[in-house]
mmCIF file of N, CA and C in Angstrom:
data_model
loop_
_atom_site.group_PDB
_atom_site.id
_atom_site.type_symbol
_atom_site.label_atom_id
_atom_site.label_comp_id
_atom_site.label_asym_id
_atom_site.label_seq_id
_atom_site.Cartn_x
_atom_site.Cartn_y
_atom_site.Cartn_z
ATOM 1 N N MET A 1383 -163.892 3.611 89.130
ATOM 2 C CA MET A 1383 -163.898 2.944 90.417
ATOM 3 C C MET A 1383 -163.977 1.432 90.235
ATOM 4 N N GLU A 1384 -164.752 1.013 89.271
ATOM 5 C CA GLU A 1384 -164.886 -0.430 89.085
ATOM 6 C C GLU A 1384 -163.568 -1.063 88.670
ATOM 7 N N ALA A 1385 -162.774 -0.351 87.889
ATOM 8 C CA ALA A 1385 -161.473 -0.885 87.484
ATOM 9 C C ALA A 1385 -160.567 -1.079 88.698
ATOM 10 N N ILE A 1386 -160.623 -0.166 89.647
ATOM 11 C CA ILE A 1386 -159.812 -0.293 90.855
ATOM 12 C C ILE A 1386 -160.267 -1.495 91.665
ATOM 13 N N VAL A 1387 -161.571 -1.635 91.841
ATOM 14 C CA VAL A 1387 -162.102 -2.779 92.595
ATOM 15 C C VAL A 1387 -161.751 -4.080 91.879
ATOM 16 N N ALA A 1388 -161.856 -4.098 90.563
ATOM 17 C CA ALA A 1388 -161.528 -5.304 89.803
ATOM 18 C C ALA A 1388 -160.049 -5.660 89.959
ATOM 19 N N GLY A 1389 -159.192 -4.673 89.939
ATOM 20 C CA GLY A 1389 -157.768 -4.943 90.135
ATOM 21 C C GLY A 1389 -157.456 -5.477 91.523
ATOM 22 N N LEU A 1390 -158.217 -5.017 92.507
ATOM 23 C CA LEU A 1390 -158.002 -5.467 93.880
ATOM 24 C C LEU A 1390 -158.565 -6.863 94.147
ATOM 25 N N ILE A 1391 -159.253 -7.426 93.180
ATOM 26 C CA ILE A 1391 -159.696 -8.816 93.307
ATOM 27 C C ILE A 1391 -158.483 -9.735 93.383
ATOM 28 N N THR A 1392 -157.426 -9.389 92.661
ATOM 29 C CA THR A 1392 -156.258 -10.255 92.534
ATOM 30 C C THR A 1392 -155.665 -10.650 93.882
ATOM 31 N N PRO A 1393 -155.231 -9.705 94.726
ATOM 32 C CA PRO A 1393 -154.631 -10.143 95.995
ATOM 33 C C PRO A 1393 -155.631 -10.815 96.939
ATOM 34 N N VAL A 1394 -156.881 -10.384 96.890
ATOM 35 C CA VAL A 1394 -157.889 -10.993 97.761
ATOM 36 C C VAL A 1394 -158.145 -12.440 97.339
ATOM 37 N N ALA A 1395 -158.245 -12.675 96.046
ATOM 38 C CA ALA A 1395 -158.492 -14.031 95.553
ATOM 39 C C ALA A 1395 -157.335 -14.962 95.908
ATOM 40 N N ILE A 1396 -156.119 -14.451 95.853
ATOM 41 C CA ILE A 1396 -154.950 -15.286 96.151
ATOM 42 C C ILE A 1396 -154.858 -15.584 97.643
ATOM 43 N N THR A 1397 -154.955 -14.545 98.473
ATOM 44 C CA THR A 1397 -154.734 -14.744 99.907
ATOM 45 C C THR A 1397 -155.953 -15.307 100.632
ATOM 46 N N VAL A 1398 -157.118 -14.785 100.348
ATOM 47 C CA VAL A 1398 -158.319 -15.214 101.075
ATOM 48 C C VAL A 1398 -158.987 -16.407 100.385
ATOM 49 N N GLY A 1399 -159.116 -16.328 99.080
ATOM 50 C CA GLY A 1399 -159.841 -17.359 98.345
ATOM 51 C C GLY A 1399 -159.023 -18.580 97.988
ATOM 52 N N GLY A 1400 -157.704 -18.501 98.094
ATOM 53 C CA GLY A 1400 -156.860 -19.628 97.731
ATOM 54 C C GLY A 1400 -156.862 -19.939 96.251
ATOM 55 N N VAL A 1401 -157.130 -18.936 95.432
ATOM 56 C CA VAL A 1401 -157.162 -19.110 93.978
ATOM 57 C C VAL A 1401 -155.727 -19.110 93.458
ATOM 58 N N ALA A 1402 -155.481 -19.885 92.425
ATOM 59 C CA ALA A 1402 -154.150 -19.918 91.810
ATOM 60 C C ALA A 1402 -153.782 -18.515 91.336
ATOM 61 N N PRO A 1403 -152.536 -18.091 91.574
ATOM 62 C CA PRO A 1403 -152.138 -16.726 91.188
ATOM 63 C C PRO A 1403 -152.356 -16.396 89.718
ATOM 64 N N ALA A 1404 -152.113 -17.348 88.831
ATOM 65 C CA ALA A 1404 -152.291 -17.070 87.397
ATOM 66 C C ALA A 1404 -153.752 -16.760 87.080
ATOM 67 N N LEU A 1405 -154.667 -17.519 87.662
ATOM 68 C CA LEU A 1405 -156.091 -17.281 87.434
ATOM 69 C C LEU A 1405 -156.536 -15.967 88.059
ATOM 70 N N ALA A 1406 -156.047 -15.692 89.254
ATOM 71 C CA ALA A 1406 -156.426 -14.454 89.944
ATOM 72 C C ALA A 1406 -155.937 -13.228 89.187
ATOM 73 N N VAL A 1407 -154.702 -13.268 88.699
ATOM 74 C CA VAL A 1407 -154.160 -12.126 87.948
ATOM 75 C C VAL A 1407 -154.909 -11.955 86.636
ATOM 76 N N THR A 1408 -155.184 -13.050 85.955
ATOM 77 C CA THR A 1408 -155.920 -12.967 84.688
ATOM 78 C C THR A 1408 -157.308 -12.378 84.899
ATOM 79 N N ALA A 1409 -158.001 -12.846 85.917
ATOM 80 C CA ALA A 1409 -159.364 -12.361 86.164
ATOM 81 C C ALA A 1409 -159.362 -10.920 86.653
ATOM 82 N N GLY A 1410 -158.545 -10.619 87.644
ATOM 83 C CA GLY A 1410 -158.557 -9.286 88.245
ATOM 84 C C GLY A 1410 -158.028 -8.202 87.330
ATOM 85 N N ILE A 1411 -156.820 -8.401 86.839
ATOM 86 C CA ILE A 1411 -156.211 -7.380 85.982
ATOM 87 C C ILE A 1411 -156.902 -7.335 84.623
ATOM 88 N N GLY A 1412 -157.303 -8.497 84.116
ATOM 89 C CA GLY A 1412 -158.021 -8.524 82.837
ATOM 90 C C GLY A 1412 -159.336 -7.761 82.904
ATOM 91 N N LEU A 1413 -160.068 -7.948 83.993
ATOM 92 C CA LEU A 1413 -161.328 -7.227 84.163
ATOM 93 C C LEU A 1413 -161.088 -5.727 84.327
ATOM 94 N N ALA A 1414 -160.034 -5.369 85.050
ATOM 95 C CA ALA A 1414 -159.711 -3.947 85.222
ATOM 96 C C ALA A 1414 -159.386 -3.295 83.875
ATOM 97 N N VAL A 1415 -158.628 -3.985 83.046
ATOM 98 C CA VAL A 1415 -158.289 -3.452 81.725
ATOM 99 C C VAL A 1415 -159.547 -3.328 80.866
ATOM 100 N N LEU A 1416 -160.417 -4.330 80.923
ATOM 101 C CA LEU A 1416 -161.671 -4.260 80.164
ATOM 102 C C LEU A 1416 -162.540 -3.084 80.619
ATOM 103 N N CYS A 1417 -162.539 -2.792 81.918
ATOM 104 C CA CYS A 1417 -163.298 -1.638 82.432
ATOM 105 C C CYS A 1417 -162.792 -0.337 81.808
ATOM 106 N N VAL A 1418 -161.487 -0.190 81.765
ATOM 107 C CA VAL A 1418 -160.902 1.040 81.218
ATOM 108 C C VAL A 1418 -161.154 1.130 79.711
ATOM 109 N N VAL A 1419 -161.013 0.017 79.005
ATOM 110 C CA VAL A 1419 -161.257 0.011 77.560
ATOM 111 C C VAL A 1419 -162.725 0.335 77.273
ATOM 112 N N ALA A 1420 -163.635 -0.259 78.034
ATOM 113 C CA ALA A 1420 -165.064 0.015 77.837
ATOM 114 C C ALA A 1420 -165.370 1.485 78.091
ATOM 115 N N ALA A 1421 -164.779 2.062 79.113
ATOM 116 C CA ALA A 1421 -165.000 3.486 79.394
ATOM 117 C C ALA A 1421 -164.491 4.347 78.249
ATOM 118 N N GLY A 1422 -163.398 3.951 77.642
ATOM 119 C CA GLY A 1422 -162.853 4.707 76.520
ATOM 120 C C GLY A 1422 -163.682 4.587 75.253
ATOM 121 N N LEU A 1423 -164.434 3.512 75.138
ATOM 122 C CA LEU A 1423 -165.223 3.279 73.919
ATOM 123 C C LEU A 1423 -166.674 3.731 74.027
ATOM 124 N N LEU A 1424 -167.035 4.446 75.076
ATOM 125 C CA LEU A 1424 -168.440 4.805 75.274
ATOM 126 C C LEU A 1424 -168.970 5.812 74.262
ATOM 127 N N LYS A 1425 -168.120 6.391 73.443
ATOM 128 C CA LYS A 1425 -168.605 7.290 72.394
ATOM 129 C C LYS A 1425 -169.162 6.499 71.211
ATOM 130 N N ARG A 1426 -168.922 5.197 71.217
ATOM 131 C CA ARG A 1426 -169.409 4.330 70.146
ATOM 132 C C ARG A 1426 -170.416 3.346 70.730
ATOM 133 N N PRO A 1427 -171.355 2.887 69.928
ATOM 134 C CA PRO A 1427 -172.357 1.935 70.440
ATOM 135 C C PRO A 1427 -171.731 0.646 70.989
ATOM 136 N N PHE A 1428 -170.618 0.213 70.399
ATOM 137 C CA PHE A 1428 -169.961 -1.004 70.862
ATOM 138 C C PHE A 1428 -169.470 -0.870 72.302
ATOM 139 N N GLY A 1429 -169.174 0.343 72.727
ATOM 140 C CA GLY A 1429 -168.713 0.568 74.093
ATOM 141 C C GLY A 1429 -169.751 0.189 75.130
ATOM 142 N N TYR A 1430 -171.013 0.434 74.819
ATOM 143 C CA TYR A 1430 -172.093 0.074 75.738
ATOM 144 C C TYR A 1430 -172.270 -1.438 75.820
ATOM 145 N N ILE A 1431 -172.076 -2.109 74.701
ATOM 146 C CA ILE A 1431 -172.153 -3.575 74.704
ATOM 147 C C ILE A 1431 -170.997 -4.146 75.518
ATOM 148 N N LEU A 1432 -169.781 -3.638 75.287
ATOM 149 C CA LEU A 1432 -168.623 -4.092 76.045
ATOM 150 C C LEU A 1432 -168.793 -3.793 77.533
ATOM 151 N N GLY A 1433 -169.316 -2.627 77.858
ATOM 152 C CA GLY A 1433 -169.557 -2.276 79.248
ATOM 153 C C GLY A 1433 -170.546 -3.221 79.910
ATOM 154 N N SER A 1434 -171.557 -3.633 79.178
ATOM 155 C CA SER A 1434 -172.539 -4.586 79.718
ATOM 156 C C SER A 1434 -171.911 -5.963 79.931
ATOM 157 N N VAL A 1435 -171.047 -6.363 79.005
ATOM 158 C CA VAL A 1435 -170.325 -7.632 79.165
ATOM 159 C C VAL A 1435 -169.424 -7.568 80.395
ATOM 160 N N VAL A 1436 -168.781 -6.421 80.610
ATOM 161 C CA VAL A 1436 -167.927 -6.252 81.782
ATOM 162 C C VAL A 1436 -168.735 -6.423 83.062
ATOM 163 N N GLN A 1437 -169.967 -5.934 83.077
ATOM 164 C CA GLN A 1437 -170.799 -6.071 84.275
ATOM 165 C C GLN A 1437 -171.110 -7.537 84.557
ATOM 166 N N VAL A 1438 -171.386 -8.296 83.519
ATOM 167 C CA VAL A 1438 -171.649 -9.727 83.694
ATOM 168 C C VAL A 1438 -170.392 -10.423 84.214
ATOM 169 N N LEU A 1439 -169.241 -10.071 83.653
ATOM 170 C CA LEU A 1439 -167.984 -10.668 84.111
ATOM 171 C C LEU A 1439 -167.669 -10.283 85.550
ATOM 172 N N ALA A 1440 -168.016 -9.058 85.932
ATOM 173 C CA ALA A 1440 -167.785 -8.625 87.313
ATOM 174 C C ALA A 1440 -168.598 -9.470 88.281
ATOM 175 N N ILE A 1441 -169.835 -9.774 87.913
ATOM 176 C CA ILE A 1441 -170.647 -10.641 88.771
ATOM 177 C C ILE A 1441 -170.064 -12.052 88.798
ATOM 178 N N CYS A 1442 -169.575 -12.518 87.663
ATOM 179 C CA CYS A 1442 -169.001 -13.863 87.592
ATOM 180 C C CYS A 1442 -167.728 -14.015 88.426
ATOM 181 N N THR A 1443 -167.039 -12.918 88.706
ATOM 182 C CA THR A 1443 -165.856 -13.026 89.565
ATOM 183 C C THR A 1443 -166.238 -13.410 90.987
ATOM 184 N N GLY A 1444 -167.515 -13.414 91.280
ATOM 185 C CA GLY A 1444 -167.986 -13.896 92.573
ATOM 186 C C GLY A 1444 -167.659 -15.360 92.803
ATOM 187 N N PHE A 1445 -167.403 -16.101 91.742
ATOM 188 C CA PHE A 1445 -166.992 -17.492 91.909
ATOM 189 C C PHE A 1445 -165.566 -17.586 92.451
ATOM 190 N N LEU A 1446 -164.780 -16.528 92.280
ATOM 191 C CA LEU A 1446 -163.435 -16.486 92.851
ATOM 192 C C LEU A 1446 -163.439 -15.857 94.231
ATOM 193 N N VAL A 1447 -164.134 -14.731 94.356
ATOM 194 C CA VAL A 1447 -164.259 -14.005 95.617
ATOM 195 C C VAL A 1447 -165.755 -13.784 95.831
ATOM 196 N N PRO A 1448 -166.379 -14.527 96.745
ATOM 197 C CA PRO A 1448 -167.846 -14.468 96.890
ATOM 198 C C PRO A 1448 -168.418 -13.063 97.100
ATOM 199 N N MET A 1449 -167.692 -12.165 97.721
ATOM 200 C CA MET A 1449 -168.190 -10.805 97.932
ATOM 201 C C MET A 1449 -168.412 -10.077 96.598
ATOM 202 N N MET A 1450 -167.774 -10.534 95.535
ATOM 203 C CA MET A 1450 -167.929 -9.887 94.236
ATOM 204 C C MET A 1450 -169.303 -10.124 93.629
ATOM 205 N N PHE A 1451 -170.038 -11.132 94.100
ATOM 206 C CA PHE A 1451 -171.430 -11.252 93.656
ATOM 207 C C PHE A 1451 -172.185 -9.985 94.055
ATOM 208 N N PHE A 1452 -171.981 -9.559 95.284
ATOM 209 C CA PHE A 1452 -172.641 -8.356 95.802
ATOM 210 C C PHE A 1452 -172.099 -7.092 95.127
ATOM 211 N N LEU A 1453 -170.769 -6.947 95.076
ATOM 212 C CA LEU A 1453 -170.183 -5.743 94.468
ATOM 213 C C LEU A 1453 -170.481 -5.671 92.974
ATOM 214 N N GLY A 1454 -170.454 -6.816 92.308
ATOM 215 C CA GLY A 1454 -170.788 -6.838 90.885
ATOM 216 C C GLY A 1454 -172.224 -6.409 90.639
ATOM 217 N N ALA A 1455 -173.114 -6.822 91.523
ATOM 218 C CA ALA A 1455 -174.520 -6.414 91.392
ATOM 219 C C ALA A 1455 -174.670 -4.911 91.617
ATOM 220 N N ILE A 1456 -173.922 -4.366 92.559
ATOM 221 C CA ILE A 1456 -173.972 -2.912 92.795
ATOM 222 C C ILE A 1456 -173.468 -2.158 91.571
ATOM 223 N N PHE A 1457 -172.330 -2.592 91.016
ATOM 224 C CA PHE A 1457 -171.797 -1.911 89.831
ATOM 225 C C PHE A 1457 -172.734 -2.077 88.634
ATOM 226 N N THR A 1458 -173.394 -3.211 88.527
ATOM 227 C CA THR A 1458 -174.362 -3.407 87.440
ATOM 228 C C THR A 1458 -175.549 -2.462 87.605
ATOM 229 N N ALA A 1459 -176.021 -2.304 88.827
ATOM 230 C CA ALA A 1459 -177.121 -1.365 89.079
ATOM 231 C C ALA A 1459 -176.711 0.063 88.744
ATOM 232 N N LEU A 1460 -175.478 0.432 89.092
ATOM 233 C CA LEU A 1460 -174.975 1.765 88.745
ATOM 234 C C LEU A 1460 -174.873 1.929 87.227
ATOM 235 N N TRP A 1461 -174.439 0.900 86.534
ATOM 236 C CA TRP A 1461 -174.312 0.929 85.075
ATOM 237 C C TRP A 1461 -175.680 1.149 84.428
ATOM 238 N N ILE A 1462 -176.664 0.378 84.865
ATOM 239 C CA ILE A 1462 -178.016 0.502 84.304
ATOM 240 C C ILE A 1462 -178.598 1.880 84.605
ATOM 241 N N THR A 1463 -178.396 2.355 85.823
ATOM 242 C CA THR A 1463 -178.881 3.684 86.199
ATOM 243 C C THR A 1463 -178.232 4.767 85.344
ATOM 244 N N ALA A 1464 -176.942 4.657 85.112
ATOM 245 C CA ALA A 1464 -176.242 5.648 84.293
ATOM 246 C C ALA A 1464 -176.780 5.670 82.863
ATOM 247 N N ILE A 1465 -177.067 4.513 82.313
ATOM 248 C CA ILE A 1465 -177.615 4.454 80.953
ATOM 249 C C ILE A 1465 -179.003 5.092 80.908
ATOM 250 N N ILE A 1466 -179.840 4.795 81.895
ATOM 251 C CA ILE A 1466 -181.196 5.359 81.933
ATOM 252 C C ILE A 1466 -181.147 6.877 82.074
ATOM 253 N N VAL A 1467 -180.321 7.370 82.976
ATOM 254 C CA VAL A 1467 -180.213 8.816 83.192
ATOM 255 C C VAL A 1467 -179.658 9.502 81.945
ATOM 256 N N ALA A 1468 -178.665 8.889 81.305
ATOM 257 C CA ALA A 1468 -178.091 9.484 80.098
ATOM 258 C C ALA A 1468 -179.123 9.596 78.989
ATOM 259 N N ARG A 1469 -179.956 8.584 78.839
ATOM 260 C CA ARG A 1469 -180.996 8.636 77.796
ATOM 261 C C ARG A 1469 -182.012 9.732 78.090
ATOM 262 N N ARG A 1470 -182.361 9.898 79.366
ATOM 263 C CA ARG A 1470 -183.304 10.969 79.722
ATOM 264 C C ARG A 1470 -182.696 12.339 79.461
ATOM 265 N N VAL A 1471 -181.435 12.506 79.810
ATOM 266 C CA VAL A 1471 -180.770 13.791 79.589
ATOM 267 C C VAL A 1471 -180.653 14.072 78.104
ATOM 268 N N GLU A 1472 -180.276 13.095 77.316
ATOM 269 C CA GLU A 1472 -180.167 13.293 75.874
ATOM 270 C C GLU A 1472 -181.520 13.615 75.260
ATOM 271 N N GLY A 1473 -182.580 13.006 75.770
ATOM 272 C CA GLY A 1473 -183.932 13.281 75.276
ATOM 273 C C GLY A 1473 -184.369 14.688 75.622
ATOM 274 N N ALA A 1474 -184.014 15.162 76.795
ATOM 275 C CA ALA A 1474 -184.407 16.502 77.227
ATOM 276 C C ALA A 1474 -183.618 17.583 76.492
ATOM 277 N N THR A 1475 -182.362 17.302 76.192
ATOM 278 C CA THR A 1475 -181.541 18.323 75.523
ATOM 279 C C THR A 1475 -181.769 18.357 74.014
ATOM 280 N N SER A 1476 -182.343 17.308 73.441
ATOM 281 C CA SER A 1476 -182.569 17.312 72.000
ATOM 282 C C SER A 1476 -183.808 18.092 71.600
ATOM 283 N N ARG A 1477 -184.664 18.429 72.546
ATOM 284 C CA ARG A 1477 -185.884 19.164 72.230
ATOM 285 C C ARG A 1477 -185.638 20.593 72.008
#
């Protein structure tokens, strides 16, 4: 879901935010690609680091589209919650 929202930053940044198209495409599509790559790498420890970096970048896109400060914070909260729940589940199943 975050990749879809990140991709949709592009047209909003161009039309509503008045951001240059090259910057909007780089930020929106680049972030969407990073979301998908991070999801694919979650079987490795580096995937969690990349996923955390993606969350910081998602919040930073708020400088292009101010609503992304809020949406980025929501996705970051979901990311942290998912990590906490996964650790609890792994701890319970390893016993």
